[in-house]
CSV table of C-alpha atoms in Angstrom, one decimal:
chain,number,residue,atom,x,y,z
A,253,UNK,CA,33.5,52.0,78.2
A,254,UNK,CA,34.8,48.4,77.8
A,255,UNK,CA,32.8,46.0,75.6
A,256,UNK,CA,34.3,42.9,77.0
A,257,UNK,CA,32.3,40.9,79.5
A,258,UNK,CA,33.6,40.4,83.0
A,259,UNK,CA,35.1,37.0,83.8
A,260,UNK,CA,32.1,36.2,86.1
A,261,UNK,CA,29.6,37.0,83.4
A,262,UNK,CA,31.5,35.0,80.8
A,263,UNK,CA,31.8,32.1,83.2
A,264,UNK,CA,28.0,32.2,83.9
A,265,UNK,CA,27.3,32.3,80.2
A,266,UNK,CA,29.5,29.3,79.5
A,267,UNK,CA,27.9,27.4,82.5
A,268,UNK,CA,24.4,28.0,81.2
A,269,UNK,CA,25.4,27.0,77.7
A,270,UNK,CA,26.8,23.7,78.9
A,271,UNK,CA,23.9,22.8,81.2
A,272,UNK,CA,20.9,23.9,79.1
A,273,UNK,CA,19.9,22.6,75.8
A,274,UNK,CA,19.1,25.0,72.9
A,275,UNK,CA,15.6,25.0,71.5
A,276,UNK,CA,17.0,25.0,67.9
A,277,UNK,CA,15.6,21.6,67.0
A,278,UNK,CA,12.0,22.5,68.1
A,279,UNK,CA,12.2,25.8,66.3
A,280,UNK,CA,13.5,24.2,63.1
A,281,UNK,CA,10.7,21.6,63.2
A,282,UNK,CA,8.1,24.3,63.7
A,283,UNK,CA,9.5,26.5,61.0
A,284,UNK,CA,9.7,23.6,58.5
A,285,UNK,CA,6.1,22.6,59.2
A,286,UNK,CA,4.9,26.2,58.7
A,287,UNK,CA,6.9,26.5,55.4
A,288,UNK,CA,5.3,23.2,54.2
A,289,UNK,CA,1.8,24.4,55.1
A,290,UNK,CA,2.4,27.8,53.3
A,291,UNK,CA,3.9,26.0,50.3
A,292,UNK,CA,0.9,23.7,50.1
A,293,UNK,CA,-1.6,26.5,50.3
A,294,UNK,CA,0.4,28.5,47.7
A,295,UNK,CA,0.5,25.6,45.3
A,296,UNK,CA,-3.3,25.0,45.7
A,297,UNK,CA,-3.9,28.8,45.0
A,298,UNK,CA,-1.7,28.7,41.9
A,299,UNK,CA,-3.5,25.6,40.6
A,300,UNK,CA,-6.9,27.2,41.3
A,301,UNK,CA,-5.9,30.4,39.3
A,302,UNK,CA,-4.5,28.2,36.5
A,303,UNK,CA,-7.8,26.2,36.3
A,304,UNK,CA,-6.0,23.0,37.1
A,305,UNK,CA,-7.4,20.4,39.5
A,306,UNK,CA,-6.3,20.7,43.1
A,307,UNK,CA,-3.6,18.5,44.6
A,308,UNK,CA,-5.7,17.6,47.7
A,309,UNK,CA,-8.5,20.1,48.0
A,310,UNK,CA,-8.9,23.7,46.8
A,311,UNK,CA,-8.6,26.3,49.6
A,312,UNK,CA,-12.3,27.3,49.0
A,313,UNK,CA,-13.4,23.7,49.4
A,314,UNK,CA,-11.4,23.4,52.6
A,315,UNK,CA,-13.1,26.5,54.1
A,316,UNK,CA,-16.5,25.2,53.0
A,317,UNK,CA,-15.8,21.8,54.6
A,318,UNK,CA,-14.7,23.5,57.9
A,319,UNK,CA,-17.8,25.7,58.0
A,320,UNK,CA,-20.0,22.7,57.4
A,321,UNK,CA,-18.3,20.6,60.0
A,322,UNK,CA,-20.3,19.7,63.1
A,323,UNK,CA,-19.8,21.4,66.5
A,324,UNK,CA,-18.0,18.3,67.8
A,325,UNK,CA,-15.6,18.3,64.9
A,326,UNK,CA,-14.9,22.0,65.3
A,327,UNK,CA,-14.3,21.5,69.0
A,328,UNK,CA,-11.9,18.7,68.3
A,329,UNK,CA,-10.0,20.8,65.8
A,330,UNK,CA,-9.9,23.8,68.1
A,331,UNK,CA,-8.6,21.6,71.0
A,332,UNK,CA,-5.9,20.1,68.8
A,333,UNK,CA,-4.8,23.6,67.6
A,334,UNK,CA,-4.8,24.9,71.2
A,335,UNK,CA,-2.8,21.9,72.4
A,336,UNK,CA,-0.2,22.4,69.7
A,337,UNK,CA,-0.1,26.1,70.6
A,338,UNK,CA,0.3,25.3,74.3
A,339,UNK,CA,3.2,22.9,73.6
A,340,UNK,CA,4.9,25.5,71.5
A,341,UNK,CA,4.5,28.1,74.2
A,342,UNK,CA,5.9,25.8,76.9
A,343,UNK,CA,8.9,24.9,74.6
A,344,UNK,CA,9.5,28.6,74.0
A,345,UNK,CA,9.3,29.6,77.6
A,346,UNK,CA,10.9,26.8,79.6
A,347,UNK,CA,14.6,26.2,79.6
A,348,UNK,CA,15.8,22.9,78.2
A,349,UNK,CA,18.0,21.2,80.8
A,350,UNK,CA,20.7,18.8,80.1
A,351,UNK,CA,21.5,16.0,82.5
A,352,UNK,CA,24.4,17.9,84.0
A,353,UNK,CA,25.4,19.8,87.1
A,354,UNK,CA,28.2,22.2,87.9
A,355,UNK,CA,30.7,21.6,90.7
A,356,UNK,CA,32.3,24.8,92.1
A,357,UNK,CA,36.0,24.6,92.9
A,358,UNK,CA,37.7,26.6,95.7
A,359,UNK,CA,39.4,28.9,93.2
A,360,UNK,CA,36.2,30.0,91.6
A,361,UNK,CA,36.3,27.8,88.5
A,362,UNK,CA,33.5,25.4,87.7
A,363,UNK,CA,33.4,21.9,86.3
A,364,UNK,CA,30.4,20.7,84.3
A,365,UNK,CA,29.7,17.1,85.2
A,366,UNK,CA,27.3,14.6,83.7
A,367,UNK,CA,24.7,13.3,86.2
A,368,UNK,CA,25.7,9.7,85.4
A,369,UNK,CA,29.3,10.5,86.5
A,370,UNK,CA,28.0,12.0,89.8
A,371,UNK,CA,25.8,8.9,90.3
A,372,UNK,CA,28.7,6.5,89.7
A,373,UNK,CA,31.1,8.5,92.0
A,374,UNK,CA,28.5,8.6,94.8
A,375,UNK,CA,27.7,4.9,94.5
A,376,UNK,CA,31.4,4.0,94.5
A,377,UNK,CA,32.0,6.2,97.6
A,378,UNK,CA,29.1,4.7,99.5
A,379,UNK,CA,30.3,1.2,98.6
A,380,UNK,CA,33.8,1.9,99.8
A,381,UNK,CA,32.8,3.8,102.9
A,382,UNK,CA,30.1,1.5,104.1
A,383,UNK,CA,31.4,-1.8,102.9
A,384,UNK,CA,28.3,-2.4,100.7
A,385,UNK,CA,28.7,-4.4,97.5
A,386,UNK,CA,28.6,-1.9,94.7
A,387,UNK,CA,26.1,-4.1,92.8
A,388,UNK,CA,23.7,-3.6,95.6
A,389,UNK,CA,23.6,0.2,95.3
A,390,UNK,CA,21.6,2.1,92.8
A,391,UNK,CA,22.1,5.8,92.5
A,392,UNK,CA,20.0,8.1,90.3
A,393,UNK,CA,20.8,11.8,89.9
A,394,UNK,CA,18.1,14.1,88.6
A,395,UNK,CA,18.0,17.9,88.2
A,396,UNK,CA,17.0,18.5,91.8
A,397,UNK,CA,17.1,15.1,93.4
A,398,UNK,CA,19.5,12.2,94.2
A,399,UNK,CA,17.9,8.8,94.9
A,400,UNK,CA,19.9,6.1,96.6
A,401,UNK,CA,18.4,2.6,96.7
A,402,UNK,CA,20.1,-0.1,98.7
A,403,UNK,CA,19.3,-3.8,98.2
A,404,UNK,CA,20.9,-5.5,101.2
A,405,UNK,CA,21.8,-9.1,101.1
A,406,UNK,CA,19.2,-11.6,102.3
A,407,UNK,CA,19.0,-11.6,106.1
A,408,UNK,CA,21.3,-8.6,106.6
A,409,UNK,CA,20.0,-5.3,107.9
A,410,UNK,CA,21.1,-1.9,106.6
A,411,UNK,CA,21.5,1.3,108.5
A,412,UNK,CA,19.6,3.8,106.2
A,413,UNK,CA,20.6,6.7,108.5
A,414,UNK,CA,24.3,5.8,108.0
A,415,UNK,CA,23.8,5.6,104.3
A,416,UNK,CA,22.0,9.0,104.3
A,417,UNK,CA,24.7,10.6,106.4
A,418,UNK,CA,27.5,9.3,104.2
A,419,UNK,CA,25.7,10.3,101.0
A,420,UNK,CA,25.0,13.8,102.3
A,421,UNK,CA,28.6,14.3,103.4
A,422,UNK,CA,29.9,13.2,100.0
A,423,UNK,CA,27.4,15.4,98.1
A,424,UNK,CA,28.4,18.4,100.2
A,425,UNK,CA,32.0,18.0,99.0
A,426,UNK,CA,30.7,18.1,95.4
A,427,UNK,CA,29.2,21.6,95.8
A,428,UNK,CA,26.6,20.9,93.1
A,429,UNK,CA,24.7,23.7,91.4
A,430,UNK,CA,21.7,23.5,91.4
A,431,UNK,CA,21.6,21.9,94.8
A,432,UNK,CA,19.9,18.5,95.2
A,433,UNK,CA,17.7,16.8,97.7
A,434,UNK,CA,18.6,13.3,98.9
A,435,UNK,CA,16.3,10.3,99.1
A,436,UNK,CA,17.6,7.0,100.6
A,437,UNK,CA,15.5,3.8,100.6
A,438,UNK,CA,15.8,0.1,101.0
A,439,UNK,CA,14.5,-2.3,98.4
A,440,UNK,CA,13.9,-5.9,99.2
A,441,UNK,CA,14.9,-8.7,96.8
A,442,UNK,CA,12.0,-10.4,95.0
A,443,UNK,CA,12.4,-13.5,97.2
A,444,UNK,CA,12.1,-11.5,100.4
A,445,UNK,CA,8.9,-9.7,99.3
A,446,UNK,CA,6.8,-12.9,99.3
């Protein structure tokens, strides 16, 4: 039995590594905070056993203070702990995505491309193909959506269906993974809105 991964699996693994962010930073922060809490409680316990005064409050005083707290304070503390727990669970379960897409080539290879590069290429293509000044096009690329905003010159109309067709045709040639939905809109200049 071979222990080497197939090229397809290896390529998929590389693709995922390049398009998803690791959760290492969040894990390190959580672990450092837990270590600091345990170290503090340990130091307070040692000081209590040695008969020395507490750094902040003795563990027994903390427990007495919590048990004497009002229902509202306990509810607030419980809500804060639940919120932190929910955030940690969401971080642990959801994948971190980088602002990148993959483009599939005809030979089966993939190219990982930053969303900013895709946006600039699409804006330049639309500018060249439709004769629109590049400065009057704004393209934003998100994980599942591409937004094209056109600001036509004062007094000139713009064919949004033509812009949409040209953008869809260009995006089809990119073969993006994950695929994206296209949104095209016209934005008026400030002077025209009055």
